[in-house]
Amino acid sequence: MTSALLAGLGLGLSLIVAIGAQNAYVLQVGVRGRGLGAVVAVCIASDVALILAGVAGLGAAVSGRPLLMEVVKWAGAVVLVGYGLRSLWSARRSEGLVAGGDGAASVAAVVTGVLVLTWLNPHVYLDTVLLLGSASTRYGADRWWFALGAVVASVAWFCLLGFGARRLSGVLGRPGVWRAINLAIGLLLLVLAARLATMPLGG
């Protein structure tokens, strides 16, 4: 039981801490502050659902539908390009970012953004459903303890990332720092889009 729990925690952290589209988005929302609680809750709920689905055996079913994964792959690449260009455009601004800024974006729009970046990102399915799901099988009846460890990793990480960024918003929101963050995130998302577009997903 303990070994399965710790294994799930360790693997969950190793996968989720890697910089990606979802983490970059949570960082941005954390600095802005608007809709942060809802975004963190959506990320955690989505991760929990995907982890449980993977451990329950959905990974095998998904891997057997290469056409579905191919469609999601290209949809995800388009989304990443869109958000990447948006971040690069924002990097052109000279002003800093203040708490509650980006007034043009409603909480609903912010939540929609994280839902799109989460559920239209094939990496989410590859890492959370397929990889975690496959790794859990070696623990037999203790695989749900493995799932619990991965869930704990998800909750801890998204709370740390989102609310940590909020606490550091005074520093991260400065004009020069925020331009650098937006530039780095924009380039990262475009690189991820390119990698995704060239990634073979079919079985």
PDB file of C-alpha atoms in Angstrom:
ATOM      1  CA  MET A   1       0.000   0.000   0.000  1.00  0.00           C
ATOM      2  CA  THR A   2       2.660   2.518   1.057  1.00  0.00           C
ATOM      3  CA  SER A   3       4.947   1.669  -1.859  1.00  0.00           C
ATOM      4  CA  ALA A   4       2.079   2.083  -4.324  1.00  0.00           C
ATOM      5  CA  LEU A   5       1.091   5.421  -2.769  1.00  0.00           C
ATOM      6  CA  LEU A   6       4.639   6.769  -2.904  1.00  0.00           C
ATOM      7  CA  ALA A   7       5.141   5.482  -6.450  1.00  0.00           C
ATOM      8  CA  GLY A   8       1.993   7.252  -7.604  1.00  0.00           C
ATOM      9  CA  LEU A   9       3.081  10.434  -5.837  1.00  0.00           C
ATOM     10  CA  GLY A  10       6.543  10.331  -7.387  1.00  0.00           C
ATOM     11  CA  LEU A  11       5.469   9.533 -10.922  1.00  0.00           C
ATOM     12  CA  GLY A  12       2.599  12.005 -10.719  1.00  0.00           C
ATOM     13  CA  LEU A  13       4.959  14.810  -9.690  1.00  0.00           C
ATOM     14  CA  SER A  14       7.552  13.918 -12.323  1.00  0.00           C
ATOM     15  CA  LEU A  15       4.909  14.180 -15.060  1.00  0.00           C
ATOM     16  CA  ILE A  16       2.955  17.186 -13.856  1.00  0.00           C
ATOM     17  CA  VAL A  17       5.855  19.459 -12.866  1.00  0.00           C
ATOM     18  CA  ALA A  18       7.241  19.448 -16.416  1.00  0.00           C
ATOM     19  CA  ILE A  19       6.579  22.828 -18.047  1.00  0.00           C
ATOM     20  CA  GLY A  20       3.678  22.579 -20.459  1.00  0.00           C
ATOM     21  CA  ALA A  21       0.737  24.500 -21.868  1.00  0.00           C
ATOM     22  CA  GLN A  22      -1.498  23.927 -18.838  1.00  0.00           C
ATOM     23  CA  ASN A  23       1.161  24.935 -16.299  1.00  0.00           C
ATOM     24  CA  ALA A  24       2.034  28.043 -18.299  1.00  0.00           C
ATOM     25  CA  TYR A  25      -1.612  29.060 -18.362  1.00  0.00           C
ATOM     26  CA  VAL A  26      -2.028  28.524 -14.610  1.00  0.00           C
ATOM     27  CA  LEU A  27       1.070  30.670 -14.034  1.00  0.00           C
ATOM     28  CA  GLN A  28      -0.433  33.503 -16.089  1.00  0.00           C
ATOM     29  CA  VAL A  29      -3.767  33.293 -14.290  1.00  0.00           C
ATOM     30  CA  GLY A  30      -1.967  33.154 -10.950  1.00  0.00           C
ATOM     31  CA  VAL A  31      -0.240  36.464 -11.608  1.00  0.00           C
ATOM     32  CA  ARG A  32      -3.449  38.100 -12.829  1.00  0.00           C
ATOM     33  CA  GLY A  33      -5.519  36.701  -9.984  1.00  0.00           C
ATOM     34  CA  ARG A  34      -8.810  36.728 -11.883  1.00  0.00           C
ATOM     35  CA  GLY A  35     -10.508  33.314 -11.761  1.00  0.00           C
ATOM     36  CA  LEU A  36      -7.497  31.666 -10.117  1.00  0.00           C
ATOM     37  CA  GLY A  37      -9.474  29.520  -7.678  1.00  0.00           C
ATOM     38  CA  ALA A  38     -11.732  28.255 -10.446  1.00  0.00           C
ATOM     39  CA  VAL A  39      -8.784  27.481 -12.726  1.00  0.00           C
ATOM     40  CA  VAL A  40      -6.920  25.563 -10.025  1.00  0.00           C
ATOM     41  CA  ALA A  41     -10.113  23.631  -9.213  1.00  0.00           C
ATOM     42  CA  VAL A  42     -10.642  22.766 -12.898  1.00  0.00           C
ATOM     43  CA  CYS A  43      -7.049  21.557 -13.265  1.00  0.00           C
ATOM     44  CA  ILE A  44      -7.296  19.375 -10.171  1.00  0.00           C
ATOM     45  CA  ALA A  45     -10.735  17.977 -11.084  1.00  0.00           C
ATOM     46  CA  SER A  46      -9.585  17.226 -14.629  1.00  0.00           C
ATOM     47  CA  ASP A  47      -6.440  15.501 -13.404  1.00  0.00           C
ATOM     48  CA  VAL A  48      -8.369  13.429 -10.886  1.00  0.00           C
ATOM     49  CA  ALA A  49     -10.856  12.327 -13.551  1.00  0.00           C
ATOM     50  CA  LEU A  50      -8.076  11.389 -15.980  1.00  0.00           C
ATOM     51  CA  ILE A  51      -5.997   9.592 -13.336  1.00  0.00           C
ATOM     52  CA  LEU A  52      -8.964   7.513 -12.203  1.00  0.00           C
ATOM     53  CA  ALA A  53      -9.908   6.762 -15.816  1.00  0.00           C
ATOM     54  CA  GLY A  54      -6.359   5.618 -16.578  1.00  0.00           C
ATOM     55  CA  VAL A  55      -6.147   3.393 -13.523  1.00  0.00           C
ATOM     56  CA  ALA A  56      -9.591   1.970 -14.335  1.00  0.00           C
ATOM     57  CA  GLY A  57      -8.307   0.884 -17.757  1.00  0.00           C
ATOM     58  CA  LEU A  58      -9.338   3.652 -20.157  1.00  0.00           C
ATOM     59  CA  GLY A  59      -5.760   3.888 -21.422  1.00  0.00           C
ATOM     60  CA  ALA A  60      -6.048   0.646 -23.336  1.00  0.00           C
ATOM     61  CA  ALA A  61      -9.283   1.770 -24.963  1.00  0.00           C
ATOM     62  CA  VAL A  62      -7.866   5.154 -25.991  1.00  0.00           C
ATOM     63  CA  SER A  63      -4.664   3.661 -27.415  1.00  0.00           C
ATOM     64  CA  GLY A  64      -6.817   1.437 -29.591  1.00  0.00           C
ATOM     65  CA  ARG A  65      -8.402   4.444 -31.340  1.00  0.00           C
ATOM     66  CA  PRO A  66      -5.566   6.116 -33.288  1.00  0.00           C
ATOM     67  CA  LEU A  67      -7.970   8.138 -35.458  1.00  0.00           C
ATOM     68  CA  LEU A  68      -9.477   9.787 -32.378  1.00  0.00           C
ATOM     69  CA  MET A  69      -6.037  10.658 -31.031  1.00  0.00           C
ATOM     70  CA  GLU A  70      -5.015  12.057 -34.414  1.00  0.00           C
ATOM     71  CA  VAL A  71      -8.023  14.403 -34.448  1.00  0.00           C
ATOM     72  CA  VAL A  72      -7.299  15.555 -30.912  1.00  0.00           C
ATOM     73  CA  LYS A  73      -3.628  16.002 -31.830  1.00  0.00           C
ATOM     74  CA  TRP A  74      -4.328  18.489 -34.612  1.00  0.00           C
ATOM     75  CA  ALA A  75      -7.005  20.309 -32.653  1.00  0.00           C
ATOM     76  CA  GLY A  76      -4.547  20.647 -29.788  1.00  0.00           C
ATOM     77  CA  ALA A  77      -1.803  21.945 -32.082  1.00  0.00           C
ATOM     78  CA  VAL A  78      -4.104  24.666 -33.431  1.00  0.00           C
ATOM     79  CA  VAL A  79      -5.096  25.687 -29.897  1.00  0.00           C
ATOM     80  CA  LEU A  80      -1.460  25.864 -28.774  1.00  0.00           C
ATOM     81  CA  VAL A  81      -0.535  28.055 -31.742  1.00  0.00           C
ATOM     82  CA  GLY A  82      -3.416  30.391 -30.949  1.00  0.00           C
ATOM     83  CA  TYR A  83      -2.476  30.793 -27.305  1.00  0.00           C
ATOM     84  CA  GLY A  84       1.204  31.045 -28.183  1.00  0.00           C
ATOM     85  CA  LEU A  85       0.614  33.924 -30.601  1.00  0.00           C
ATOM     86  CA  ARG A  86      -1.620  35.585 -28.023  1.00  0.00           C
ATOM     87  CA  SER A  87       1.171  35.462 -25.429  1.00  0.00           C
ATOM     88  CA  LEU A  88       3.700  36.849 -27.908  1.00  0.00           C
ATOM     89  CA  TRP A  89       1.313  39.692 -28.739  1.00  0.00           C
ATOM     90  CA  SER A  90       0.893  40.442 -25.023  1.00  0.00           C
ATOM     91  CA  ALA A  91       4.692  40.552 -24.654  1.00  0.00           C
ATOM     92  CA  ARG A  92       4.696  43.657 -26.873  1.00  0.00           C
ATOM     93  CA  ARG A  93       2.914  45.698 -24.184  1.00  0.00           C
ATOM     94  CA  SER A  94       5.004  47.987 -22.038  1.00  0.00           C
ATOM     95  CA  GLU A  95       2.814  47.950 -18.919  1.00  0.00           C
ATOM     96  CA  GLY A  96       3.119  45.543 -16.051  1.00  0.00           C
ATOM     97  CA  LEU A  97       0.413  43.294 -14.721  1.00  0.00           C
ATOM     98  CA  VAL A  98      -1.602  44.099 -11.623  1.00  0.00           C
ATOM     99  CA  ALA A  99      -3.772  41.854  -9.502  1.00  0.00           C
ATOM    100  CA  GLY A 100      -7.167  41.507 -11.067  1.00  0.00           C
ATOM    101  CA  GLY A 101      -5.831  42.806 -14.375  1.00  0.00           C
ATOM    102  CA  ASP A 102      -6.842  41.708 -17.836  1.00  0.00           C
ATOM    103  CA  GLY A 103     -10.325  43.003 -17.179  1.00  0.00           C
ATOM    104  CA  ALA A 104     -11.433  42.100 -20.681  1.00  0.00           C
ATOM    105  CA  ALA A 105     -11.319  38.428 -19.748  1.00  0.00           C
ATOM    106  CA  SER A 106     -14.225  37.200 -17.633  1.00  0.00           C
ATOM    107  CA  VAL A 107     -13.857  34.339 -15.197  1.00  0.00           C
ATOM    108  CA  ALA A 108     -15.864  32.198 -17.617  1.00  0.00           C
ATOM    109  CA  ALA A 109     -13.404  32.995 -20.417  1.00  0.00           C
ATOM    110  CA  VAL A 110     -10.432  32.188 -18.193  1.00  0.00           C
ATOM    111  CA  VAL A 111     -11.968  28.853 -17.170  1.00  0.00           C
ATOM    112  CA  THR A 112     -12.807  28.069 -20.795  1.00  0.00           C
ATOM    113  CA  GLY A 113      -9.154  28.646 -21.659  1.00  0.00           C
ATOM    114  CA  VAL A 114      -7.886  26.123 -19.136  1.00  0.00           C
ATOM    115  CA  LEU A 115     -10.548  23.588 -20.163  1.00  0.00           C
ATOM    116  CA  VAL A 116      -9.418  23.851 -23.796  1.00  0.00           C
ATOM    117  CA  LEU A 117      -5.711  23.600 -22.941  1.00  0.00           C
ATOM    118  CA  THR A 118      -6.395  20.612 -20.699  1.00  0.00           C
ATOM    119  CA  TRP A 119      -8.841  18.500 -22.669  1.00  0.00           C
ATOM    120  CA  LEU A 120      -7.532  19.272 -26.182  1.00  0.00           C
ATOM    121  CA  ASN A 121      -3.963  18.437 -25.225  1.00  0.00           C
ATOM    122  CA  PRO A 122      -2.999  14.880 -26.257  1.00  0.00           C
ATOM    123  CA  HIS A 123      -0.057  14.994 -23.840  1.00  0.00           C
ATOM    124  CA  VAL A 124      -2.606  14.912 -21.032  1.00  0.00           C
ATOM    125  CA  TYR A 125      -3.952  11.597 -22.302  1.00  0.00           C
ATOM    126  CA  LEU A 126      -0.515  10.172 -23.049  1.00  0.00           C
ATOM    127  CA  ASP A 127       0.904  11.044 -19.626  1.00  0.00           C
ATOM    128  CA  THR A 128      -2.060  10.844 -17.277  1.00  0.00           C
ATOM    129  CA  VAL A 129      -4.256   8.183 -18.854  1.00  0.00           C
ATOM    130  CA  LEU A 130      -1.806   5.948 -20.702  1.00  0.00           C
ATOM    131  CA  LEU A 131       1.432   6.235 -18.740  1.00  0.00           C
ATOM    132  CA  LEU A 132      -0.012   6.490 -15.229  1.00  0.00           C
ATOM    133  CA  GLY A 133      -2.666   3.936 -16.067  1.00  0.00           C
ATOM    134  CA  SER A 134      -0.081   1.469 -17.348  1.00  0.00           C
ATOM    135  CA  ALA A 135       2.246   2.036 -14.387  1.00  0.00           C
ATOM    136  CA  SER A 136      -0.574   1.389 -11.924  1.00  0.00           C
ATOM    137  CA  THR A 137      -1.162  -2.145 -13.225  1.00  0.00           C
ATOM    138  CA  ARG A 138       1.987  -3.477 -11.561  1.00  0.00           C
ATOM    139  CA  TYR A 139       0.447  -2.801  -8.138  1.00  0.00           C
ATOM    140  CA  GLY A 140      -2.586  -5.023  -8.650  1.00  0.00           C
ATOM    141  CA  ALA A 141      -5.200  -4.441  -5.948  1.00  0.00           C
ATOM    142  CA  ASP A 142      -3.101  -1.566  -4.555  1.00  0.00           C
ATOM    143  CA  ARG A 143      -3.384   0.359  -7.834  1.00  0.00           C
ATOM    144  CA  TRP A 144      -5.976   2.696  -6.258  1.00  0.00           C
ATOM    145  CA  TRP A 145      -3.400   3.687  -3.657  1.00  0.00           C
ATOM    146  CA  PHE A 146      -1.120   4.469  -6.594  1.00  0.00           C
ATOM    147  CA  ALA A 147      -3.948   6.606  -8.011  1.00  0.00           C
ATOM    148  CA  LEU A 148      -4.329   8.391  -4.665  1.00  0.00           C
ATOM    149  CA  GLY A 149      -0.623   9.250  -4.671  1.00  0.00           C
ATOM    150  CA  ALA A 150      -0.924  10.742  -8.158  1.00  0.00           C
ATOM    151  CA  VAL A 151      -4.003  12.727  -7.068  1.00  0.00           C
ATOM    152  CA  VAL A 152      -2.139  14.138  -4.060  1.00  0.00           C
ATOM    153  CA  ALA A 153       0.701  15.184  -6.393  1.00  0.00           C
ATOM    154  CA  SER A 154      -1.776  16.977  -8.667  1.00  0.00           C
ATOM    155  CA  VAL A 155      -3.517  18.833  -5.840  1.00  0.00           C
ATOM    156  CA  ALA A 156      -0.207  19.926  -4.276  1.00  0.00           C
ATOM    157  CA  TRP A 157       1.316  21.073  -7.565  1.00  0.00           C
ATOM    158  CA  PHE A 158      -1.564  23.142  -8.904  1.00  0.00           C
ATOM    159  CA  CYS A 159      -2.136  24.825  -5.549  1.00  0.00           C
ATOM    160  CA  LEU A 160       1.586  25.622  -5.284  1.00  0.00           C
ATOM    161  CA  LEU A 161       1.857  26.866  -8.865  1.00  0.00           C
ATOM    162  CA  GLY A 162      -1.308  28.960  -8.958  1.00  0.00           C
ATOM    163  CA  PHE A 163      -1.332  30.445  -5.465  1.00  0.00           C
ATOM    164  CA  GLY A 164       2.456  30.688  -5.402  1.00  0.00           C
ATOM    165  CA  ALA A 165       2.356  32.809  -8.548  1.00  0.00           C
ATOM    166  CA  ARG A 166      -0.361  34.904  -6.915  1.00  0.00           C
ATOM    167  CA  ARG A 167       1.825  35.528  -3.892  1.00  0.00           C
ATOM    168  CA  LEU A 168       4.694  36.580  -6.172  1.00  0.00           C
ATOM    169  CA  SER A 169       2.483  38.682  -8.464  1.00  0.00           C
ATOM    170  CA  GLY A 170       4.170  41.877  -7.246  1.00  0.00           C
ATOM    171  CA  VAL A 171       7.463  40.702  -8.695  1.00  0.00           C
ATOM    172  CA  LEU A 172       6.154  38.660 -11.621  1.00  0.00           C
ATOM    173  CA  GLY A 173       3.809  41.463 -12.677  1.00  0.00           C
ATOM    174  CA  ARG A 174       6.538  44.045 -13.280  1.00  0.00           C
ATOM    175  CA  PRO A 175       6.689  45.252 -16.916  1.00  0.00           C
ATOM    176  CA  GLY A 176      10.044  43.712 -17.798  1.00  0.00           C
ATOM    177  CA  VAL A 177       9.417  40.461 -15.950  1.00  0.00           C
ATOM    178  CA  TRP A 178       5.911  40.049 -17.361  1.00  0.00           C
ATOM    179  CA  ARG A 179       7.096  40.711 -20.918  1.00  0.00           C
ATOM    180  CA  ALA A 180       9.791  38.054 -20.442  1.00  0.00           C
ATOM    181  CA  ILE A 181       7.237  35.597 -19.019  1.00  0.00           C
ATOM    182  CA  ASN A 182       4.830  36.180 -21.904  1.00  0.00           C
ATOM    183  CA  LEU A 183       7.637  35.873 -24.448  1.00  0.00           C
ATOM    184  CA  ALA A 184       8.904  32.630 -22.905  1.00  0.00           C
ATOM    185  CA  ILE A 185       5.398  31.172 -22.649  1.00  0.00           C
ATOM    186  CA  GLY A 186       4.544  32.181 -26.218  1.00  0.00           C
ATOM    187  CA  LEU A 187       7.679  30.555 -27.619  1.00  0.00           C
ATOM    188  CA  LEU A 188       7.133  27.474 -25.440  1.00  0.00           C
ATOM    189  CA  LEU A 189       3.569  27.010 -26.698  1.00  0.00           C
ATOM    190  CA  LEU A 190       4.677  27.331 -30.330  1.00  0.00           C
ATOM    191  CA  VAL A 191       7.422  24.753 -29.753  1.00  0.00           C
ATOM    192  CA  LEU A 192       4.930  22.421 -28.087  1.00  0.00           C
ATOM    193  CA  ALA A 193       2.548  22.901 -31.026  1.00  0.00           C
ATOM    194  CA  ALA A 194       5.308  21.988 -33.488  1.00  0.00           C
ATOM    195  CA  ARG A 195       6.296  18.916 -31.475  1.00  0.00           C
ATOM    196  CA  LEU A 196       2.677  17.871 -31.179  1.00  0.00           C
ATOM    197  CA  ALA A 197       2.037  18.251 -34.902  1.00  0.00           C
ATOM    198  CA  THR A 198       4.982  15.980 -35.714  1.00  0.00           C
ATOM    199  CA  MET A 199       4.315  13.449 -32.972  1.00  0.00           C
ATOM    200  CA  PRO A 200       3.124  10.011 -34.134  1.00  0.00           C
ATOM    201  CA  LEU A 201       0.151   9.003 -31.981  1.00  0.00           C
ATOM    202  CA  GLY A 202      -1.340   6.175 -33.931  1.00  0.00           C
ATOM    203  CA  GLY A 203      -1.086   2.583 -32.771  1.00  0.00           C
TER     204      GLY A 203
END
